[in-house]
């Protein structure tokens, strides 16, 4: 057995929980730092939203999770299972795409069954991670449980699992500084109620943009989905009476108009940015060895280890390609993701990409797994 090390794991989401389990299995002494009062990371639904709807104010109280109330997974539960801990259907129901409540329950049971829960320090926000002076193969982790004081502890290794669906990335739209309407990012979207009888422009036709557009359309007067394409023609989406698909936004103006590249325009009340997130490690001090450039974290060997700081510092949960998962499995002698699950995954994304379905349609798409 390898030498036992004292390891800090930052974050008690999916990546942090499975990392803690594997480190503990290998005989290491593990402490998991979790900012909130519960595990689950982005799967822990929080009805609260931030004081700044766009999430740009550096002084705002940051809400970690970006879950909205109606969200279901966009991956089949089979792909979300662990190889020795399946994500089984509840009550024998054949639901491949469960709601976020069921995912959180699964993660809570996983942590309990493998003795991970007792390793977690809840309400412990990590504010600084730095190398020990004159002892660069060890790390100081500073955390706080309240606003008045902080504590420090030295670890042999640190694994960063803090997720990357918290810090919003917004669209750069010509004229937006003079546009009089409201703006928000999908990070602060929870329920469609506030959009009742409004004319809404949603920026981004990825899975979240499509799904939230459909959610909002149940109460809004009109929803206009702006795609990434410059040549998309204006069209109704899914035969909906109040949901249209448009090209990219060209500019907005002080009269409240949103003008698209194809020349069409709408007078909108709200612009909702479904434009993704930024990788962010504000607590990490490496003197420039590790940096984030346009959401690329590096330099990292295989998206995990910074060569100059390995193996004492590592990252888990950065990439999401299935091919990468297969490569990782091969390194430890595990079989790749099954062909039927890959077919389900790519088939769903093909349909989502062309605008045929969104998340809320997925659980009716069961025949793909047959």
Short mmCIF file of C-alpha atoms in Angstrom, two decimals:
data_model
loop_
_atom_site.label_atom_id
_atom_site.label_comp_id
_atom_site.label_asym_id
_atom_site.label_seq_id
_atom_site.Cartn_x
_atom_site.Cartn_y
_atom_site.Cartn_z
CA UNK A 1 0.00 0.00 0.00
CA UNK A 2 1.18 3.49 -0.84
CA UNK A 3 2.16 5.89 1.92
CA UNK A 4 -0.87 7.30 3.71
CA UNK A 5 -1.27 11.01 3.14
CA UNK A 6 -3.38 13.72 4.74
CA UNK A 7 -5.58 15.03 1.92
CA UNK A 8 -7.96 17.98 1.68
CA UNK A 9 -10.82 17.65 -0.82
CA UNK A 10 -12.52 20.94 -1.69
CA UNK A 11 -16.21 20.49 -2.46
CA UNK A 12 -18.78 17.84 -1.54
CA UNK A 13 -20.48 17.53 -4.91
CA UNK A 14 -20.29 14.47 -7.15
CA UNK A 15 -16.56 14.88 -7.87
CA UNK A 16 -15.68 15.54 -4.24
CA UNK A 17 -17.68 12.62 -2.89
CA UNK A 18 -16.26 10.00 -5.24
CA UNK A 19 -12.74 11.42 -4.81
CA UNK A 20 -13.05 11.19 -1.04
CA UNK A 21 -14.27 7.61 -1.29
CA UNK A 22 -11.38 6.48 -3.48
CA UNK A 23 -8.77 8.26 -1.38
CA UNK A 24 -10.16 6.73 1.81
CA UNK A 25 -10.22 3.30 0.17
CA UNK A 26 -6.51 3.71 -0.55
CA UNK A 27 -5.76 4.38 3.09
CA UNK A 28 -5.44 8.15 3.06
CA UNK A 29 -6.76 10.46 5.77
CA UNK A 30 -9.38 12.64 4.06
CA UNK A 31 -11.09 15.89 5.02
CA UNK A 32 -13.77 17.31 2.72
CA UNK A 33 -14.46 21.04 2.91
CA UNK A 34 -18.00 22.07 1.94
CA UNK A 35 -19.11 25.70 1.93
CA UNK A 36 -22.81 24.96 2.43
CA UNK A 37 -24.72 23.04 5.08
CA UNK A 38 -25.35 20.00 2.87
CA UNK A 39 -23.61 17.83 0.33
CA UNK A 40 -24.54 17.52 -3.33
CA UNK A 41 -22.90 20.56 -4.88
CA UNK A 42 -24.88 21.78 -7.86
CA UNK A 43 -27.53 19.11 -7.18
CA UNK A 44 -28.55 20.75 -3.92
CA UNK A 45 -31.49 22.94 -4.96
CA UNK A 46 -31.57 26.40 -3.40
CA UNK A 47 -34.65 28.55 -4.07
CA UNK A 48 -32.65 31.65 -3.15
CA UNK A 49 -31.10 33.76 -5.89
CA UNK A 50 -28.31 36.29 -5.83
CA UNK A 51 -28.89 40.01 -5.26
CA UNK A 52 -27.36 40.72 -8.68
CA UNK A 53 -29.45 38.80 -11.27
CA UNK A 54 -26.52 38.79 -13.72
CA UNK A 55 -24.08 37.54 -11.10
CA UNK A 56 -21.45 40.19 -11.87
CA UNK A 57 -21.32 42.16 -8.60
CA UNK A 58 -18.19 41.00 -6.73
CA UNK A 59 -19.80 41.95 -3.40
CA UNK A 60 -22.92 39.81 -3.87
CA UNK A 61 -23.64 36.75 -1.74
CA UNK A 62 -22.77 33.89 -4.08
CA UNK A 63 -25.28 31.05 -4.38
CA UNK A 64 -23.46 27.90 -5.49
CA UNK A 65 -26.20 25.93 -7.22
CA UNK A 66 -27.70 26.89 -10.57
CA UNK A 67 -30.58 24.41 -10.40
CA UNK A 68 -34.05 25.51 -11.40
CA UNK A 69 -37.07 23.83 -9.86
CA UNK A 70 -38.24 21.82 -12.87
CA UNK A 71 -34.82 20.52 -13.96
CA UNK A 72 -34.33 16.89 -14.83
CA UNK A 73 -31.01 15.32 -15.79
CA UNK A 74 -29.88 15.48 -19.39
CA UNK A 75 -27.96 12.23 -18.95
CA UNK A 76 -29.60 8.83 -18.46
CA UNK A 77 -29.27 7.53 -14.92
CA UNK A 78 -27.15 4.64 -16.21
CA UNK A 79 -24.39 7.12 -17.14
CA UNK A 80 -24.67 8.76 -13.71
CA UNK A 81 -24.15 5.49 -11.83
CA UNK A 82 -20.91 4.42 -10.20
CA UNK A 83 -19.60 1.07 -11.39
CA UNK A 84 -20.21 -0.49 -7.96
CA UNK A 85 -23.14 1.69 -6.88
CA UNK A 86 -25.94 1.88 -9.46
CA UNK A 87 -28.39 4.76 -9.67
CA UNK A 88 -31.47 2.56 -9.59
CA UNK A 89 -35.01 3.56 -10.51
CA UNK A 90 -37.18 4.57 -7.58
CA UNK A 91 -40.11 2.26 -6.86
CA UNK A 92 -39.41 0.27 -10.00
CA UNK A 93 -40.37 3.15 -12.30
CA UNK A 94 -38.62 3.26 -15.66
CA UNK A 95 -37.49 6.91 -15.62
CA UNK A 96 -34.13 7.30 -17.35
CA UNK A 97 -33.90 11.05 -16.70
CA UNK A 98 -34.72 11.69 -13.05
CA UNK A 99 -35.41 15.00 -11.36
CA UNK A 100 -32.76 16.79 -9.31
CA UNK A 101 -34.39 15.69 -6.04
CA UNK A 102 -33.72 12.06 -6.88
CA UNK A 103 -30.10 12.79 -7.85
CA UNK A 104 -29.49 14.48 -4.48
CA UNK A 105 -31.05 11.54 -2.67
CA UNK A 106 -28.76 9.16 -4.59
CA UNK A 107 -25.67 11.18 -3.66
CA UNK A 108 -26.74 11.42 -0.01
CA UNK A 109 -27.17 7.65 0.19
CA UNK A 110 -23.84 7.09 -1.57
CA UNK A 111 -22.02 9.28 0.96
CA UNK A 112 -23.75 7.58 3.88
CA UNK A 113 -23.15 4.03 2.67
CA UNK A 114 -19.43 4.58 2.14
CA UNK A 115 -18.80 6.58 5.31
CA UNK A 116 -18.06 9.81 3.48
CA UNK A 117 -20.55 12.05 5.31
CA UNK A 118 -18.51 12.01 8.52
CA UNK A 119 -15.44 13.20 6.59
CA UNK A 120 -17.19 16.43 5.53
CA UNK A 121 -16.77 19.74 7.34
CA UNK A 122 -19.98 21.55 6.50
CA UNK A 123 -20.26 25.36 6.49
CA UNK A 124 -16.52 25.48 5.89
CA UNK A 125 -15.70 27.86 3.03
CA UNK A 126 -12.14 27.54 1.75
CA UNK A 127 -10.73 31.03 1.27
CA UNK A 128 -7.08 30.28 0.60
CA UNK A 129 -4.93 27.35 -0.56
CA UNK A 130 -1.16 27.92 -0.71
CA UNK A 131 2.04 25.97 -0.49
CA UNK A 132 3.85 25.81 2.83
CA UNK A 133 6.85 28.12 2.80
CA UNK A 134 10.14 26.20 2.63
CA UNK A 135 8.17 22.96 2.38
CA UNK A 136 6.62 23.16 -1.07
CA UNK A 137 5.26 19.63 -1.22
CA UNK A 138 2.69 20.48 1.49
CA UNK A 139 -0.26 22.87 1.45
CA UNK A 140 -1.99 25.24 3.86
CA UNK A 141 -5.76 25.30 3.61
CA UNK A 142 -7.47 28.29 5.19
CA UNK A 143 -11.22 28.16 5.73
CA UNK A 144 -13.90 30.06 7.56
CA UNK A 145 -17.19 29.04 9.12
CA UNK A 146 -18.33 32.60 9.80
CA UNK A 147 -17.38 36.15 8.83
CA UNK A 148 -15.35 36.86 11.96
CA UNK A 149 -12.57 34.31 11.95
CA UNK A 150 -10.76 31.72 9.90
CA UNK A 151 -8.67 28.63 10.61
CA UNK A 152 -5.70 27.02 8.91
CA UNK A 153 -4.53 23.42 8.58
CA UNK A 154 -1.61 21.82 6.73
CA UNK A 155 -2.20 18.94 4.30
CA UNK A 156 0.07 16.72 2.24
CA UNK A 157 -2.18 17.01 -0.81
CA UNK A 158 -5.17 19.02 -2.04
CA UNK A 159 -7.78 17.90 -4.56
CA UNK A 160 -9.96 20.66 -6.02
CA UNK A 161 -13.55 19.58 -6.76
CA UNK A 162 -15.39 22.90 -6.46
CA UNK A 163 -17.42 22.57 -9.68
CA UNK A 164 -17.87 25.04 -12.50
CA UNK A 165 -21.55 25.98 -12.70
CA UNK A 166 -21.58 28.96 -10.34
CA UNK A 167 -19.82 31.97 -11.86
CA UNK A 168 -21.91 33.30 -14.78
CA UNK A 169 -20.56 34.19 -18.19
CA UNK A 170 -22.72 36.79 -19.95
CA UNK A 171 -23.05 37.79 -23.59
CA UNK A 172 -21.33 40.93 -24.84
CA UNK A 173 -24.14 42.71 -26.70
CA UNK A 174 -23.63 46.03 -28.52
CA UNK A 175 -25.81 48.72 -26.93
CA UNK A 176 -26.59 46.76 -23.78
CA UNK A 177 -25.48 49.57 -21.46
CA UNK A 178 -28.34 51.75 -22.72
CA UNK A 179 -30.95 49.02 -22.96
CA UNK A 180 -33.74 49.80 -20.42
CA UNK A 181 -35.09 46.32 -19.74
CA UNK A 182 -34.18 43.73 -17.12
CA UNK A 183 -31.35 41.22 -17.48
CA UNK A 184 -30.50 38.03 -15.65
CA UNK A 185 -28.38 34.93 -16.04
CA UNK A 186 -29.77 31.41 -15.95
CA UNK A 187 -27.73 30.89 -12.76
CA UNK A 188 -30.45 32.89 -11.01
CA UNK A 189 -33.41 31.25 -12.76
CA UNK A 190 -35.58 29.08 -10.51
CA UNK A 191 -39.26 29.20 -11.54
CA UNK A 192 -41.18 30.75 -14.49
CA UNK A 193 -43.56 32.83 -12.36
CA UNK A 194 -41.63 36.15 -12.55
CA UNK A 195 -41.86 35.99 -16.36
CA UNK A 196 -45.66 35.98 -16.46
CA UNK A 197 -47.01 38.07 -19.36
CA UNK A 198 -43.50 39.28 -20.25
CA UNK A 199 -41.72 39.31 -23.61
CA UNK A 200 -38.46 37.45 -23.00
CA UNK A 201 -35.34 37.03 -25.14
CA UNK A 202 -33.27 34.00 -24.15
CA UNK A 203 -29.65 34.02 -25.33
CA UNK A 204 -28.19 30.56 -25.97
CA UNK A 205 -29.72 27.51 -27.60
CA UNK A 206 -27.81 24.91 -25.62
CA UNK A 207 -29.72 22.35 -23.56
CA UNK A 208 -30.36 24.79 -20.69
CA UNK A 209 -31.47 27.59 -23.00
CA UNK A 210 -33.94 25.33 -24.78
CA UNK A 211 -35.31 23.88 -21.58
CA UNK A 212 -35.68 27.18 -19.75
CA UNK A 213 -37.32 28.72 -22.81
CA UNK A 214 -39.99 26.04 -22.71
CA UNK A 215 -40.41 26.50 -18.98
CA UNK A 216 -40.86 30.26 -19.31
CA UNK A 217 -43.19 29.88 -22.29
CA UNK A 218 -45.81 28.33 -20.00
CA UNK A 219 -46.45 31.79 -18.48
CA UNK A 220 -44.75 34.41 -20.67
CA UNK A 221 -46.44 36.43 -23.39
CA UNK A 222 -43.65 35.63 -25.86
CA UNK A 223 -40.27 33.89 -25.70
CA UNK A 224 -37.62 34.49 -28.36
CA UNK A 225 -34.65 32.13 -28.34
CA UNK A 226 -31.47 33.59 -29.83
CA UNK A 227 -29.14 30.92 -31.23
CA UNK A 228 -25.40 30.98 -31.80
CA UNK A 229 -25.93 30.81 -35.55
CA UNK A 230 -25.81 33.87 -37.80
CA UNK A 231 -28.04 32.37 -40.48
CA UNK A 232 -30.95 30.88 -38.51
CA UNK A 233 -34.31 31.87 -39.94
CA UNK A 234 -37.09 33.04 -37.64
CA UNK A 235 -39.33 30.08 -36.88
CA UNK A 236 -41.78 28.77 -34.34
CA UNK A 237 -40.26 26.19 -32.02
CA UNK A 238 -42.04 22.91 -31.37
CA UNK A 239 -45.24 24.28 -32.85
CA UNK A 240 -45.55 26.49 -29.79
CA UNK A 241 -47.86 29.47 -29.96
CA UNK A 242 -45.46 31.82 -28.16
CA UNK A 243 -41.93 30.45 -28.68
CA UNK A 244 -39.70 31.55 -31.59
CA UNK A 245 -36.17 30.73 -32.66
CA UNK A 246 -33.91 33.51 -33.99
CA UNK A 247 -30.36 34.12 -35.19
CA UNK A 248 -27.74 35.82 -33.01
CA UNK A 249 -28.44 39.24 -31.56
CA UNK A 250 -26.90 42.03 -33.59
CA UNK A 251 -27.53 44.83 -31.10
CA UNK A 252 -30.04 46.33 -28.68
CA UNK A 253 -31.08 49.94 -28.26
CA UNK A 254 -32.38 52.41 -25.70
CA UNK A 255 -35.98 52.02 -26.88
CA UNK A 256 -36.03 48.42 -25.61
CA UNK A 257 -35.65 46.77 -29.00
CA UNK A 258 -33.58 43.62 -29.52
CA UNK A 259 -32.40 43.39 -33.13
CA UNK A 260 -31.24 40.06 -34.55
CA UNK A 261 -28.73 39.50 -37.37
CA UNK A 262 -31.48 38.51 -39.78
CA UNK A 263 -33.04 41.94 -39.38
CA UNK A 264 -35.98 40.86 -37.24
CA UNK A 265 -36.56 42.56 -33.90
CA UNK A 266 -38.71 42.43 -30.77
CA UNK A 267 -39.45 44.87 -28.00
CA UNK A 268 -38.44 42.81 -24.97
CA UNK A 269 -38.99 43.17 -21.24
CA UNK A 270 -36.26 40.76 -20.14
CA UNK A 271 -33.04 39.33 -21.58
CA UNK A 272 -32.07 36.00 -20.03
CA UNK A 273 -28.46 34.93 -20.56
CA UNK A 274 -28.16 31.13 -20.86
CA UNK A 275 -24.54 31.59 -21.84
CA UNK A 276 -22.61 29.26 -19.60
CA UNK A 277 -20.16 29.63 -16.73
CA UNK A 278 -16.56 30.41 -15.91
CA UNK A 279 -14.07 28.15 -14.20
CA UNK A 280 -13.03 29.88 -11.02
CA UNK A 281 -10.59 29.06 -8.22
CA UNK A 282 -10.37 32.33 -6.25
CA UNK A 283 -8.85 30.61 -3.23
CA UNK A 284 -5.93 28.96 -5.07
CA UNK A 285 -2.46 30.54 -4.94
CA UNK A 286 0.14 28.96 -7.23
CA UNK A 287 2.21 32.02 -8.28
CA UNK A 288 0.95 31.69 -11.82
CA UNK A 289 1.75 28.01 -12.25
CA UNK A 290 -1.94 27.18 -12.75
CA UNK A 291 -4.18 29.67 -14.50
CA UNK A 292 -7.55 29.88 -16.25
CA UNK A 293 -7.60 31.28 -19.77
CA UNK A 294 -10.93 31.33 -21.61
CA UNK A 295 -12.18 28.47 -19.41
CA UNK A 296 -9.09 26.38 -20.07
CA UNK A 297 -7.40 25.34 -16.84
CA UNK A 298 -3.74 24.63 -17.25
CA UNK A 299 -1.23 23.45 -17.66
CA UNK A 300 -2.70 20.12 -16.51
CA UNK A 301 -1.66 16.61 -17.45
CA UNK A 302 -4.83 14.84 -18.65
CA UNK A 303 -6.95 17.61 -17.08
CA UNK A 304 -5.91 16.49 -13.56
CA UNK A 305 -2.32 17.20 -12.48
CA UNK A 306 -0.29 20.42 -12.88
CA UNK A 307 3.12 18.94 -13.83
CA UNK A 308 5.08 21.29 -11.56
CA UNK A 309 2.83 20.63 -8.56
CA UNK A 310 1.82 16.99 -8.93
CA UNK A 311 0.87 14.82 -7.19
CA UNK A 312 0.27 17.18 -4.28
CA UNK A 313 -2.28 19.30 -6.17
CA UNK A 314 -4.92 17.95 -8.53
CA UNK A 315 -8.28 18.77 -10.09
CA UNK A 316 -11.25 16.45 -10.55
CA UNK A 317 -14.32 17.11 -12.68
CA UNK A 318 -13.00 19.54 -15.28
CA UNK A 319 -13.56 17.67 -18.58
CA UNK A 320 -16.85 16.11 -19.77
CA UNK A 321 -16.20 14.22 -22.95
CA UNK A 322 -17.23 10.53 -23.05
CA UNK A 323 -14.01 9.67 -24.92
CA UNK A 324 -12.02 10.99 -21.96
CA UNK A 325 -14.05 8.82 -19.60
CA UNK A 326 -13.15 5.80 -21.73
CA UNK A 327 -9.46 6.74 -21.58
CA UNK A 328 -9.60 7.01 -17.79
CA UNK A 329 -11.36 3.66 -17.52
CA UNK A 330 -8.68 2.01 -19.63
CA UNK A 331 -5.93 3.29 -17.30
CA UNK A 332 -7.39 1.38 -14.37
CA UNK A 333 -8.48 -1.72 -16.25
CA UNK A 334 -12.18 -0.89 -16.41
CA UNK A 335 -14.42 -1.39 -19.45
CA UNK A 336 -15.46 1.64 -21.52
CA UNK A 337 -18.94 3.15 -21.48
CA UNK A 338 -21.33 0.71 -23.13
CA UNK A 339 -22.20 1.21 -26.80
CA UNK A 340 -25.94 1.41 -26.08
CA UNK A 341 -25.45 4.21 -23.53
CA UNK A 342 -23.17 6.11 -25.92
CA UNK A 343 -25.80 5.80 -28.63
CA UNK A 344 -28.44 7.14 -26.23
CA UNK A 345 -26.21 10.04 -25.19
CA UNK A 346 -25.23 11.17 -28.68
CA UNK A 347 -28.71 10.62 -30.12
CA UNK A 348 -30.24 12.84 -27.46
CA UNK A 349 -27.69 15.59 -28.02
CA UNK A 350 -28.21 15.42 -31.76
CA UNK A 351 -31.93 16.00 -31.28
CA UNK A 352 -31.40 18.74 -28.69
CA UNK A 353 -28.89 20.50 -30.95
CA UNK A 354 -31.35 20.84 -33.82
CA UNK A 355 -34.07 22.02 -31.48
CA UNK A 356 -36.37 18.98 -31.54
CA UNK A 357 -36.40 18.32 -27.81
CA UNK A 358 -35.29 19.82 -24.52
CA UNK A 359 -34.64 18.38 -21.07
CA UNK A 360 -38.30 18.16 -20.17
CA UNK A 361 -38.96 15.94 -23.20
CA UNK A 362 -36.18 13.50 -22.39
CA UNK A 363 -38.07 11.21 -20.07
CA UNK A 364 -40.56 10.53 -22.87
CA UNK A 365 -37.73 9.46 -25.15
CA UNK A 366 -37.25 6.05 -23.55
CA UNK A 367 -37.12 3.99 -26.75
CA UNK A 368 -33.54 5.15 -27.35
CA UNK A 369 -32.36 2.81 -24.62
CA UNK A 370 -34.08 -0.26 -26.01
#
